[in-house]
Amino acid sequence: DSVLTRDSSLDLCHKNSNWSHFEKFNKYAPSFDSPKTPKTSTIAENDDHVEEAVDDEDDDDELLWSETLTEECPETDAALKQQQQLQQQNDVSFSMRNNSKQQLSRQNSLSSNATCLPSKLILVRHGQSEGNIDEVLYATKPDNAMRLTKLGWEMARMAGKALREQLPPNETVHFIVSPYARTVETFHGLASAWCDPEEFSHIPQRSKRLKLWYSKLMEMGLTWHEDPRIREQDFGNYQDPHAILKAKSERHRFGAFYYRFPHGESASDVFDRVSTFLDSLWRSFESGRAQNYVLVAHGISIRVFLTRYFRYSIDQFHMLANPKNCEMITLGHDGSGRLLLDGRCELELSETKEEEGEGGGGKGDEAKNDAQRADGKEGNGVEHVQNKGFAAATTKVVTGYKNYSKLRTLPPQYVHPRSMRMSWDDN
């Protein structure tokens, strides 16, 4: 069975409809009911909608343990029945008033949300960076200073075209950007879809070119600011490759959400700061700053954001795969005061081979790519193929993008669902 069927995984919210966000999801399986009689909805593997079919709960056993045992007495029984009926009427009246207040409060909240929520909220991971292709660099170069590669710039520019197509025309857009070099450069690549900075290449002074480009973008309805709370998970300062490899192996056994890197952070630490960021983001929505929002961030911060906003369980977090470089995840306003998952956009790459001359080897690069894929990364974009005395370098180029309705998930061998006992002798 798929790891995303809840037959064997724990979900404390038995009416959790967010399982429909995950790819390869086959069906609902109740958490505390018999698998043969599900009370929640059934979802086809490629169905984007949730059709709820919740059965009425059985009331046969209700209050059996609290019934009062008395001897048969007509006067007592009549008085007791009259008292019970009066109590039931009072309970129903109180329940109706309470439910009415809750419904009114919820309607007011949704009505308020409907007026302030953006048309779309889009999360974008940065393009391919120097650290993605050579992790040894982290030993001598700060994580926050890693820049985009040539392929990373191509990814960002192509993602910008896809982003602009997804946004409603003639609406304003506000970008919130992680202050790391690779995310700021990714923002620049995305913004080039509105105005290419090459239009100002004839101006010799770089500072003047940048000022004119920024001014043009603002005239076109783009604004932006940095927020360090959506930065990358902190893995420590200068990172020793062997120590990080050992730590990642420990993280896999310990649990990715809770494992804290030496001198760094855990995903739960990222969860805490992203939670405060959400408060600020909501206030920005209420201020009417822009009609659409784009967050340019990192893989872990995007996964944590989704977990926090949609209230995914920890098991669901562990199932989520890291977004690929420049992958976009879209949340759209449903018109009634809620942001719902609209799907994701993934770049398509093709490979071109270039002859490098005699020699070759290239096994080190292939092994590194395999290790990076196992860790949720994309590889270095260059592979070597040896053939009769000469080596051919395979270079990846961006050719387009494709839309998907659901989020990517990890292969089952990388997912370790929790096992919780219901009692002391539950084995």
Tab-separated table of C-alpha atoms in Angstrom:
chain	number	residue	atom	x	y	z
A	1	ASP	CA	0.000	0.000	0.000
A	2	SER	CA	1.032	3.586	-0.538
A	3	VAL	CA	2.421	5.264	2.572
A	4	LEU	CA	-0.215	7.929	2.015
A	5	THR	CA	-3.133	5.640	2.743
A	6	ARG	CA	-3.909	6.062	6.402
A	7	ASP	CA	-4.256	2.324	7.041
A	8	SER	CA	-0.906	2.263	8.823
A	9	SER	CA	-0.060	5.888	9.589
A	10	LEU	CA	-1.302	8.012	12.455
A	11	ASP	CA	-3.635	10.936	12.015
A	12	LEU	CA	-5.141	12.379	15.161
A	13	CYS	CA	-7.700	14.360	13.166
A	14	HIS	CA	-9.947	11.733	11.605
A	15	LYS	CA	-11.710	14.284	9.398
A	16	ASN	CA	-8.477	15.727	8.009
A	17	SER	CA	-9.190	16.592	4.379
A	18	ASN	CA	-5.637	17.777	3.661
A	19	TRP	CA	-4.612	14.289	2.570
A	20	SER	CA	-6.001	15.305	-0.811
A	21	HIS	CA	-2.976	17.613	-1.204
A	22	PHE	CA	-0.536	14.710	-1.603
A	23	GLU	CA	0.268	12.857	-4.820
A	24	LYS	CA	-0.173	9.060	-5.013
A	25	PHE	CA	-2.975	9.359	-2.492
A	26	ASN	CA	-5.468	6.555	-3.040
A	27	LYS	CA	-8.143	6.696	-0.381
A	28	TYR	CA	-9.167	7.813	3.062
A	29	ALA	CA	-8.683	5.324	5.864
A	30	PRO	CA	-10.149	6.321	9.237
A	31	SER	CA	-7.852	6.651	12.219
A	32	PHE	CA	-10.072	5.204	14.925
A	33	ASP	CA	-12.708	3.295	12.959
A	34	SER	CA	-12.673	-0.091	11.256
A	35	PRO	CA	-10.981	0.077	7.819
A	36	LYS	CA	-13.961	-1.795	6.379
A	37	THR	CA	-16.456	0.924	7.322
A	38	PRO	CA	-14.891	4.288	6.580
A	39	LYS	CA	-16.813	7.316	7.750
A	40	THR	CA	-14.813	9.817	5.746
A	41	SER	CA	-14.709	10.579	2.082
A	42	THR	CA	-13.157	8.606	-0.731
A	43	ILE	CA	-10.807	10.311	-3.166
A	44	ALA	CA	-9.698	8.960	-6.514
A	45	GLU	CA	-5.964	9.015	-7.171
A	46	ASN	CA	-6.143	11.908	-9.629
A	47	ASP	CA	-9.238	13.636	-8.272
A	48	ASP	CA	-8.621	17.205	-7.175
A	49	HIS	CA	-11.840	17.555	-5.217
A	50	VAL	CA	-12.955	16.119	-1.921
A	51	GLU	CA	-16.471	14.727	-1.804
A	52	GLU	CA	-17.411	14.320	1.819
A	53	ALA	CA	-19.750	11.492	2.738
A	54	VAL	CA	-19.705	11.388	6.514
A	55	ASP	CA	-22.122	8.942	8.092
A	56	ASP	CA	-24.083	9.797	11.182
A	57	GLU	CA	-22.320	8.652	14.319
A	58	ASP	CA	-23.828	5.793	16.299
A	59	ASP	CA	-25.518	6.962	19.454
A	60	ASP	CA	-26.349	3.500	20.812
A	61	ASP	CA	-23.745	3.616	23.563
A	62	GLU	CA	-24.218	7.263	24.474
A	63	LEU	CA	-24.425	7.834	28.256
A	64	LEU	CA	-24.863	4.111	29.044
A	65	TRP	CA	-22.180	4.304	31.701
A	66	SER	CA	-23.822	7.302	33.416
A	67	GLU	CA	-27.426	6.124	33.666
A	68	THR	CA	-28.932	6.245	37.185
A	69	LEU	CA	-30.023	2.872	38.574
A	70	THR	CA	-33.223	3.197	40.636
A	71	GLU	CA	-36.075	0.965	41.697
A	72	GLU	CA	-39.254	1.184	39.644
A	73	CYS	CA	-41.534	3.928	41.003
A	74	PRO	CA	-44.218	5.637	38.850
A	75	GLU	CA	-44.031	9.014	40.647
A	76	THR	CA	-40.238	9.005	40.633
A	77	ASP	CA	-40.090	7.943	36.990
A	78	ALA	CA	-42.557	10.654	35.922
A	79	ALA	CA	-40.671	13.347	37.839
A	80	LEU	CA	-37.376	12.095	36.504
A	81	LYS	CA	-38.651	12.097	32.936
A	82	GLN	CA	-40.047	15.605	33.333
A	83	GLN	CA	-36.718	16.778	34.746
A	84	GLN	CA	-34.807	15.093	31.891
A	85	GLN	CA	-37.088	16.665	29.276
A	86	LEU	CA	-36.604	20.109	30.827
A	87	GLN	CA	-32.856	19.581	30.938
A	88	GLN	CA	-32.836	18.459	27.301
A	89	GLN	CA	-34.808	21.535	26.264
A	90	ASN	CA	-32.366	23.762	28.128
A	91	ASP	CA	-29.417	21.933	26.556
A	92	VAL	CA	-30.881	22.252	23.069
A	93	SER	CA	-31.623	25.942	23.611
A	94	PHE	CA	-28.094	26.583	24.901
A	95	SER	CA	-26.576	24.547	22.084
A	96	MET	CA	-28.566	26.444	19.454
A	97	ARG	CA	-27.538	29.793	20.914
A	98	ASN	CA	-23.916	28.695	21.151
A	99	ASN	CA	-23.885	27.251	17.626
A	100	SER	CA	-25.564	30.362	16.304
A	101	LYS	CA	-22.874	32.551	17.887
A	102	GLN	CA	-20.125	30.316	16.507
A	103	GLN	CA	-21.626	30.294	13.036
A	104	LEU	CA	-22.091	34.054	13.094
A	105	SER	CA	-18.510	34.532	14.273
A	106	ARG	CA	-17.226	32.207	11.557
A	107	GLN	CA	-19.313	33.915	8.880
A	108	ASN	CA	-18.032	37.332	9.982
A	109	SER	CA	-14.475	36.008	9.963
A	110	LEU	CA	-14.814	34.511	6.475
A	111	SER	CA	-16.529	37.672	5.246
A	112	SER	CA	-13.644	39.742	6.585
A	113	ASN	CA	-11.120	37.338	5.060
A	114	ALA	CA	-12.841	37.487	1.685
A	115	THR	CA	-12.200	41.217	1.482
A	116	CYS	CA	-8.542	41.144	2.516
A	117	LEU	CA	-7.060	37.885	1.197
A	118	PRO	CA	-4.966	38.106	-1.988
A	119	SER	CA	-6.045	36.506	-5.248
A	120	LYS	CA	-3.031	34.191	-5.065
A	121	LEU	CA	-0.230	33.385	-2.673
A	122	ILE	CA	2.651	31.640	-4.451
A	123	LEU	CA	5.672	30.005	-2.812
A	124	VAL	CA	8.836	29.695	-4.917
A	125	ARG	CA	12.023	27.863	-4.040
A	126	HIS	CA	15.286	29.439	-5.217
A	127	GLY	CA	17.057	28.300	-8.391
A	128	GLN	CA	20.042	25.968	-8.477
A	129	SER	CA	22.810	27.397	-6.281
A	130	GLU	CA	26.531	26.851	-5.885
A	131	GLY	CA	25.859	24.790	-2.772
A	132	ASN	CA	23.492	22.506	-4.698
A	133	ILE	CA	26.287	21.408	-7.020
A	134	ASP	CA	29.233	21.405	-4.589
A	135	GLU	CA	28.500	20.966	-0.883
A	136	VAL	CA	32.210	21.253	-0.050
A	137	LEU	CA	31.824	25.009	-0.565
A	138	TYR	CA	29.917	25.249	2.715
A	139	ALA	CA	33.195	24.627	4.556
A	140	THR	CA	34.650	27.934	3.324
A	141	LYS	CA	31.675	29.998	2.162
A	142	PRO	CA	28.685	31.041	4.289
A	143	ASP	CA	25.358	29.474	3.402
A	144	ASN	CA	23.770	32.906	3.088
A	145	ALA	CA	26.349	33.908	0.435
A	146	MET	CA	25.741	31.013	-1.984
A	147	ARG	CA	24.801	32.414	-5.394
A	148	LEU	CA	22.906	30.982	-8.337
A	149	THR	CA	24.646	28.944	-11.000
A	150	LYS	CA	24.157	29.669	-14.703
A	151	LEU	CA	21.452	27.001	-14.767
A	152	GLY	CA	19.933	28.575	-11.640
A	153	TRP	CA	19.570	31.898	-13.454
A	154	GLU	CA	17.911	30.162	-16.409
A	155	MET	CA	15.531	28.460	-13.975
A	156	ALA	CA	14.615	31.751	-12.299
A	157	ARG	CA	13.918	33.500	-15.599
A	158	MET	CA	11.763	30.633	-16.881
A	159	ALA	CA	9.939	30.443	-13.549
A	160	GLY	CA	9.235	34.176	-13.871
A	161	LYS	CA	7.409	33.549	-17.156
A	162	ALA	CA	5.356	30.771	-15.563
A	163	LEU	CA	4.643	32.975	-12.545
A	164	ARG	CA	3.394	35.879	-14.619
A	165	GLU	CA	1.069	33.567	-16.536
A	166	GLN	CA	-0.456	32.312	-13.279
A	167	LEU	CA	-1.138	35.751	-11.828
A	168	PRO	CA	-4.274	37.677	-12.836
A	169	PRO	CA	-3.406	40.362	-15.417
A	170	ASN	CA	-2.967	43.965	-14.328
A	171	GLU	CA	-2.922	43.105	-10.612
A	172	THR	CA	-0.262	44.220	-8.181
A	173	VAL	CA	2.278	41.745	-6.788
A	174	HIS	CA	4.290	41.920	-3.581
A	175	PHE	CA	7.365	39.711	-3.178
A	176	ILE	CA	8.660	38.678	0.240
A	177	VAL	CA	12.200	37.388	-0.152
A	178	SER	CA	14.604	35.502	2.076
A	179	PRO	CA	17.733	37.686	2.462
A	180	TYR	CA	20.097	34.919	1.264
A	181	ALA	CA	22.018	35.677	-1.937
A	182	ARG	CA	20.448	32.831	-3.924
A	183	THR	CA	16.886	33.883	-3.082
A	184	VAL	CA	17.473	37.563	-3.852
A	185	GLU	CA	19.033	36.571	-7.193
A	186	THR	CA	16.065	34.280	-7.832
A	187	PHE	CA	13.751	37.240	-7.209
A	188	HIS	CA	15.725	39.223	-9.786
A	189	GLY	CA	15.328	36.376	-12.275
A	190	LEU	CA	11.580	36.182	-11.610
A	191	ALA	CA	11.165	39.959	-11.953
A	192	SER	CA	12.849	39.887	-15.374
A	193	ALA	CA	9.585	38.453	-16.742
A	194	TRP	CA	8.049	41.896	-16.150
A	195	CYS	CA	11.057	43.976	-17.172
A	196	ASP	CA	14.400	42.607	-18.326
A	197	PRO	CA	17.335	44.450	-16.707
A	198	GLU	CA	19.161	44.098	-20.020
A	199	GLU	CA	16.990	46.977	-21.248
A	200	PHE	CA	19.271	49.235	-19.194
A	201	SER	CA	22.575	47.635	-20.239
A	202	HIS	CA	23.553	50.751	-22.191
A	203	ILE	CA	23.954	52.665	-18.900
A	204	PRO	CA	27.552	52.266	-17.653
A	205	GLN	CA	26.936	52.833	-13.938
A	206	ARG	CA	25.601	49.675	-12.268
A	207	SER	CA	23.982	51.525	-9.360
A	208	LYS	CA	22.053	53.727	-11.773
A	209	ARG	CA	20.972	50.715	-13.853
A	210	LEU	CA	19.690	48.983	-10.712
A	211	LYS	CA	17.788	52.091	-9.579
A	212	LEU	CA	16.139	52.561	-12.958
A	213	TRP	CA	15.223	48.874	-13.172
A	214	TYR	CA	13.690	48.865	-9.696
A	215	SER	CA	11.746	52.029	-10.509
A	216	LYS	CA	10.376	50.445	-13.678
A	217	LEU	CA	9.278	47.330	-11.771
A	218	MET	CA	7.441	49.453	-9.203
A	219	GLU	CA	5.699	51.349	-11.992
A	220	MET	CA	4.476	47.956	-13.266
A	221	GLY	CA	2.919	47.087	-9.883
A	222	LEU	CA	5.735	45.078	-8.269
A	223	THR	CA	6.913	45.717	-4.712
A	224	TRP	CA	9.136	43.670	-2.423
A	225	HIS	CA	10.902	43.401	0.898
A	226	GLU	CA	13.183	40.935	2.703
A	227	ASP	CA	12.172	38.877	5.733
A	228	PRO	CA	14.788	36.712	7.509
A	229	ARG	CA	12.116	34.536	9.126
A	230	ILE	CA	11.696	32.593	5.860
A	231	ARG	CA	15.438	31.994	5.494
A	232	GLU	CA	17.004	28.544	5.123
A	233	GLN	CA	17.208	26.168	8.082
A	234	ASP	CA	20.455	26.933	9.902
A	235	PHE	CA	22.866	23.995	9.613
A	236	GLY	CA	25.670	25.740	11.514
A	237	ASN	CA	28.234	28.286	10.398
A	238	TYR	CA	31.047	26.937	8.208
A	239	GLN	CA	29.988	23.348	7.623
A	240	ASP	CA	32.415	20.451	7.655
A	241	PRO	CA	31.241	18.073	4.865
A	242	HIS	CA	31.913	14.891	6.875
A	243	ALA	CA	30.191	16.236	9.995
A	244	ILE	CA	27.149	17.342	7.975
A	245	LEU	CA	26.947	13.952	6.242
A	246	LYS	CA	26.957	12.237	9.634
A	247	ALA	CA	24.357	14.674	10.995
A	248	LYS	CA	22.030	14.070	8.031
A	249	SER	CA	22.292	10.339	8.603
A	250	GLU	CA	21.363	10.871	12.263
A	251	ARG	CA	18.492	13.144	11.227
A	252	HIS	CA	17.032	10.382	9.075
A	253	ARG	CA	16.930	8.058	12.093
A	254	PHE	CA	16.008	10.691	14.689
A	255	GLY	CA	13.229	12.384	12.726
A	256	ALA	CA	13.639	15.283	10.306
A	257	PHE	CA	11.231	17.576	12.134
A	258	TYR	CA	12.883	17.340	15.545
A	259	TYR	CA	16.588	16.827	14.756
A	260	ARG	CA	18.658	19.908	15.573
A	261	PHE	CA	21.954	20.289	13.741
A	262	PRO	CA	24.990	21.095	15.916
A	263	HIS	CA	25.179	24.905	16.254
A	264	GLY	CA	22.106	25.078	14.002
A	265	GLU	CA	18.341	24.609	13.912
A	266	SER	CA	15.744	21.886	13.706
A	267	ALA	CA	12.700	22.011	11.453
A	268	SER	CA	10.633	22.642	14.592
A	269	ASP	CA	12.710	25.801	15.182
A	270	VAL	CA	11.887	26.897	11.633
A	271	PHE	CA	8.229	26.140	12.405
A	272	ASP	CA	8.314	28.596	15.317
A	273	ARG	CA	9.710	31.512	13.325
A	274	VAL	CA	7.475	30.795	10.324
A	275	SER	CA	4.504	30.943	12.710
A	276	THR	CA	5.410	34.513	13.690
A	277	PHE	CA	5.940	35.317	10.007
A	278	LEU	CA	2.387	34.172	9.261
A	279	ASP	CA	1.069	36.704	11.782
A	280	SER	CA	2.927	39.495	9.985
A	281	LEU	CA	1.804	38.187	6.600
A	282	TRP	CA	-1.820	38.301	7.705
A	283	ARG	CA	-1.457	41.905	8.854
A	284	SER	CA	0.027	42.681	5.444
A	285	PHE	CA	-3.053	41.117	3.828
A	286	GLU	CA	-5.310	43.295	5.976
A	287	SER	CA	-3.402	46.426	4.968
A	288	GLY	CA	-4.242	45.797	1.303
A	289	ARG	CA	-0.621	46.102	0.290
A	290	ALA	CA	-1.016	44.092	-2.911
A	291	GLN	CA	-3.493	41.877	-4.752
A	292	ASN	CA	-1.062	38.946	-4.981
A	293	TYR	CA	1.867	37.740	-2.877
A	294	VAL	CA	4.951	35.697	-3.800
A	295	LEU	CA	7.321	34.210	-1.212
A	296	VAL	CA	10.827	33.454	-2.510
A	297	ALA	CA	12.301	31.069	0.016
A	298	HIS	CA	13.927	27.665	0.588
A	299	GLY	CA	12.785	24.058	0.514
A	300	ILE	CA	12.468	23.512	4.256
A	301	SER	CA	10.816	26.867	4.949
A	302	ILE	CA	8.241	26.207	2.217
A	303	ARG	CA	7.434	22.755	3.621
A	304	VAL	CA	7.138	24.203	7.127
A	305	PHE	CA	4.946	27.053	5.852
A	306	LEU	CA	2.539	24.574	4.240
A	307	THR	CA	2.542	22.441	7.386
A	308	ARG	CA	1.773	25.452	9.560
A	309	TYR	CA	-0.862	27.000	7.312
A	310	PHE	CA	-2.763	23.813	6.390
A	311	ARG	CA	-2.163	22.217	9.799
A	312	TYR	CA	-0.483	19.123	8.421
A	313	SER	CA	0.464	16.486	10.956
A	314	ILE	CA	4.117	15.683	11.635
A	315	ASP	CA	3.709	12.467	9.625
A	316	GLN	CA	2.432	14.505	6.707
A	317	PHE	CA	5.408	16.852	7.017
A	318	HIS	CA	7.771	13.874	6.866
A	319	MET	CA	6.041	12.650	3.708
A	320	LEU	CA	6.469	15.944	1.841
A	321	ALA	CA	9.365	16.040	-0.605
A	322	ASN	CA	11.487	19.170	-0.812
A	323	PRO	CA	10.304	21.407	-3.667
A	324	LYS	CA	12.671	21.278	-6.630
A	325	ASN	CA	14.695	24.318	-7.638
A	326	CYS	CA	12.302	27.088	-8.755
A	327	GLU	CA	9.268	24.886	-8.148
A	328	MET	CA	6.201	27.000	-7.410
A	329	ILE	CA	3.302	26.064	-5.123
A	330	THR	CA	0.133	28.120	-5.564
A	331	LEU	CA	-2.559	28.908	-3.017
A	332	GLY	CA	-5.648	30.531	-4.496
A	333	HIS	CA	-8.481	32.485	-2.897
A	334	ASP	CA	-11.742	30.512	-3.148
A	335	GLY	CA	-13.821	33.706	-2.970
A	336	SER	CA	-15.279	32.929	0.438
A	337	GLY	CA	-12.353	33.822	2.689
A	338	ARG	CA	-9.988	30.845	2.392
A	339	LEU	CA	-6.728	30.129	0.577
A	340	LEU	CA	-6.772	26.652	-0.953
A	341	LEU	CA	-4.063	24.620	-2.664
A	342	ASP	CA	-4.215	25.261	-6.419
A	343	GLY	CA	-1.321	22.972	-7.355
A	344	ARG	CA	2.338	23.381	-8.223
A	345	CYS	CA	4.462	24.274	-11.225
A	346	GLU	CA	7.673	22.361	-11.930
A	347	LEU	CA	10.347	23.272	-14.455
A	348	GLU	CA	11.193	20.812	-17.229
A	349	LEU	CA	14.848	20.180	-18.026
A	350	SER	CA	16.513	18.519	-20.994
A	351	GLU	CA	20.075	17.292	-21.394
A	352	THR	CA	22.660	18.195	-23.992
A	353	LYS	CA	25.924	16.313	-24.418
A	354	GLU	CA	29.240	17.983	-25.134
A	355	GLU	CA	32.442	16.099	-25.896
A	356	GLU	CA	35.159	16.926	-23.352
A	357	GLY	CA	38.123	14.992	-24.713
A	358	GLU	CA	39.934	11.876	-23.533
A	359	GLY	CA	39.996	10.574	-19.994
A	360	GLY	CA	36.884	11.145	-18.012
A	361	GLY	CA	35.979	9.077	-15.039
A	362	GLY	CA	33.126	11.181	-13.748
A	363	LYS	CA	32.099	8.585	-11.167
A	364	GLY	CA	32.518	11.073	-8.355
A	365	ASP	CA	29.945	13.400	-9.907
A	366	GLU	CA	27.495	10.533	-10.449
A	367	ALA	CA	27.844	9.377	-6.836
A	368	LYS	CA	27.336	12.944	-5.630
A	369	ASN	CA	24.180	13.285	-7.726
A	370	ASP	CA	22.785	10.049	-6.271
A	371	ALA	CA	23.491	11.254	-2.722
A	372	GLN	CA	21.845	14.598	-3.408
A	373	ARG	CA	18.728	12.971	-4.850
A	374	ALA	CA	18.426	10.805	-1.728
A	375	ASP	CA	18.619	13.980	0.369
A	376	GLY	CA	15.878	15.695	-1.651
A	377	LYS	CA	18.215	17.765	-3.836
A	378	GLU	CA	18.574	18.033	-7.554
A	379	GLY	CA	22.124	16.963	-8.290
A	380	ASN	CA	24.725	19.243	-9.835
A	381	GLY	CA	23.249	19.485	-13.307
A	382	VAL	CA	26.340	17.953	-14.931
A	383	GLU	CA	26.898	14.241	-15.474
A	384	HIS	CA	29.735	12.454	-17.266
A	385	VAL	CA	29.387	9.553	-19.696
A	386	GLN	CA	32.508	7.656	-20.734
A	387	ASN	CA	32.658	6.138	-24.224
A	388	LYS	CA	35.750	4.697	-25.957
A	389	GLY	CA	38.429	7.059	-24.755
A	390	PHE	CA	36.518	10.313	-24.504
A	391	ALA	CA	34.136	11.789	-21.967
A	392	ALA	CA	30.865	13.518	-22.785
A	393	ALA	CA	29.518	16.126	-20.357
A	394	THR	CA	25.734	16.127	-20.018
A	395	THR	CA	24.475	19.638	-19.329
A	396	LYS	CA	20.924	20.381	-18.239
A	397	VAL	CA	18.998	23.229	-19.826
A	398	VAL	CA	15.547	24.597	-18.986
A	399	THR	CA	12.994	23.877	-21.701
A	400	GLY	CA	9.649	24.725	-20.098
A	401	TYR	CA	7.389	24.037	-17.163
A	402	LYS	CA	4.504	21.759	-16.272
A	403	ASN	CA	1.643	22.108	-13.818
A	404	TYR	CA	0.585	19.446	-11.317
A	405	SER	CA	-2.421	19.338	-8.998
A	406	LYS	CA	-0.766	17.758	-5.954
A	407	LEU	CA	2.388	18.017	-3.854
A	408	ARG	CA	5.331	15.671	-4.378
A	409	THR	CA	5.989	13.031	-1.742
A	410	LEU	CA	9.052	11.044	-0.723
A	411	PRO	CA	9.492	7.373	-1.667
A	412	PRO	CA	8.233	5.005	1.060
A	413	GLN	CA	11.760	3.946	2.111
A	414	TYR	CA	12.466	7.514	3.283
A	415	VAL	CA	9.286	7.825	5.370
A	416	HIS	CA	9.125	6.598	8.965
A	417	PRO	CA	5.575	7.002	10.333
A	418	ARG	CA	5.115	7.235	14.080
A	419	SER	CA	3.669	4.370	16.091
A	420	MET	CA	1.593	5.373	19.111
A	421	ARG	CA	0.100	2.939	21.600
A	422	MET	CA	-3.503	3.245	22.709
A	423	SER	CA	-2.736	1.687	26.101
A	424	TRP	CA	0.078	0.082	28.150
A	425	ASP	CA	-0.496	-3.409	26.741
A	426	ASP	CA	-1.105	-2.302	23.150
A	427	ASN	CA	1.637	-4.114	21.254
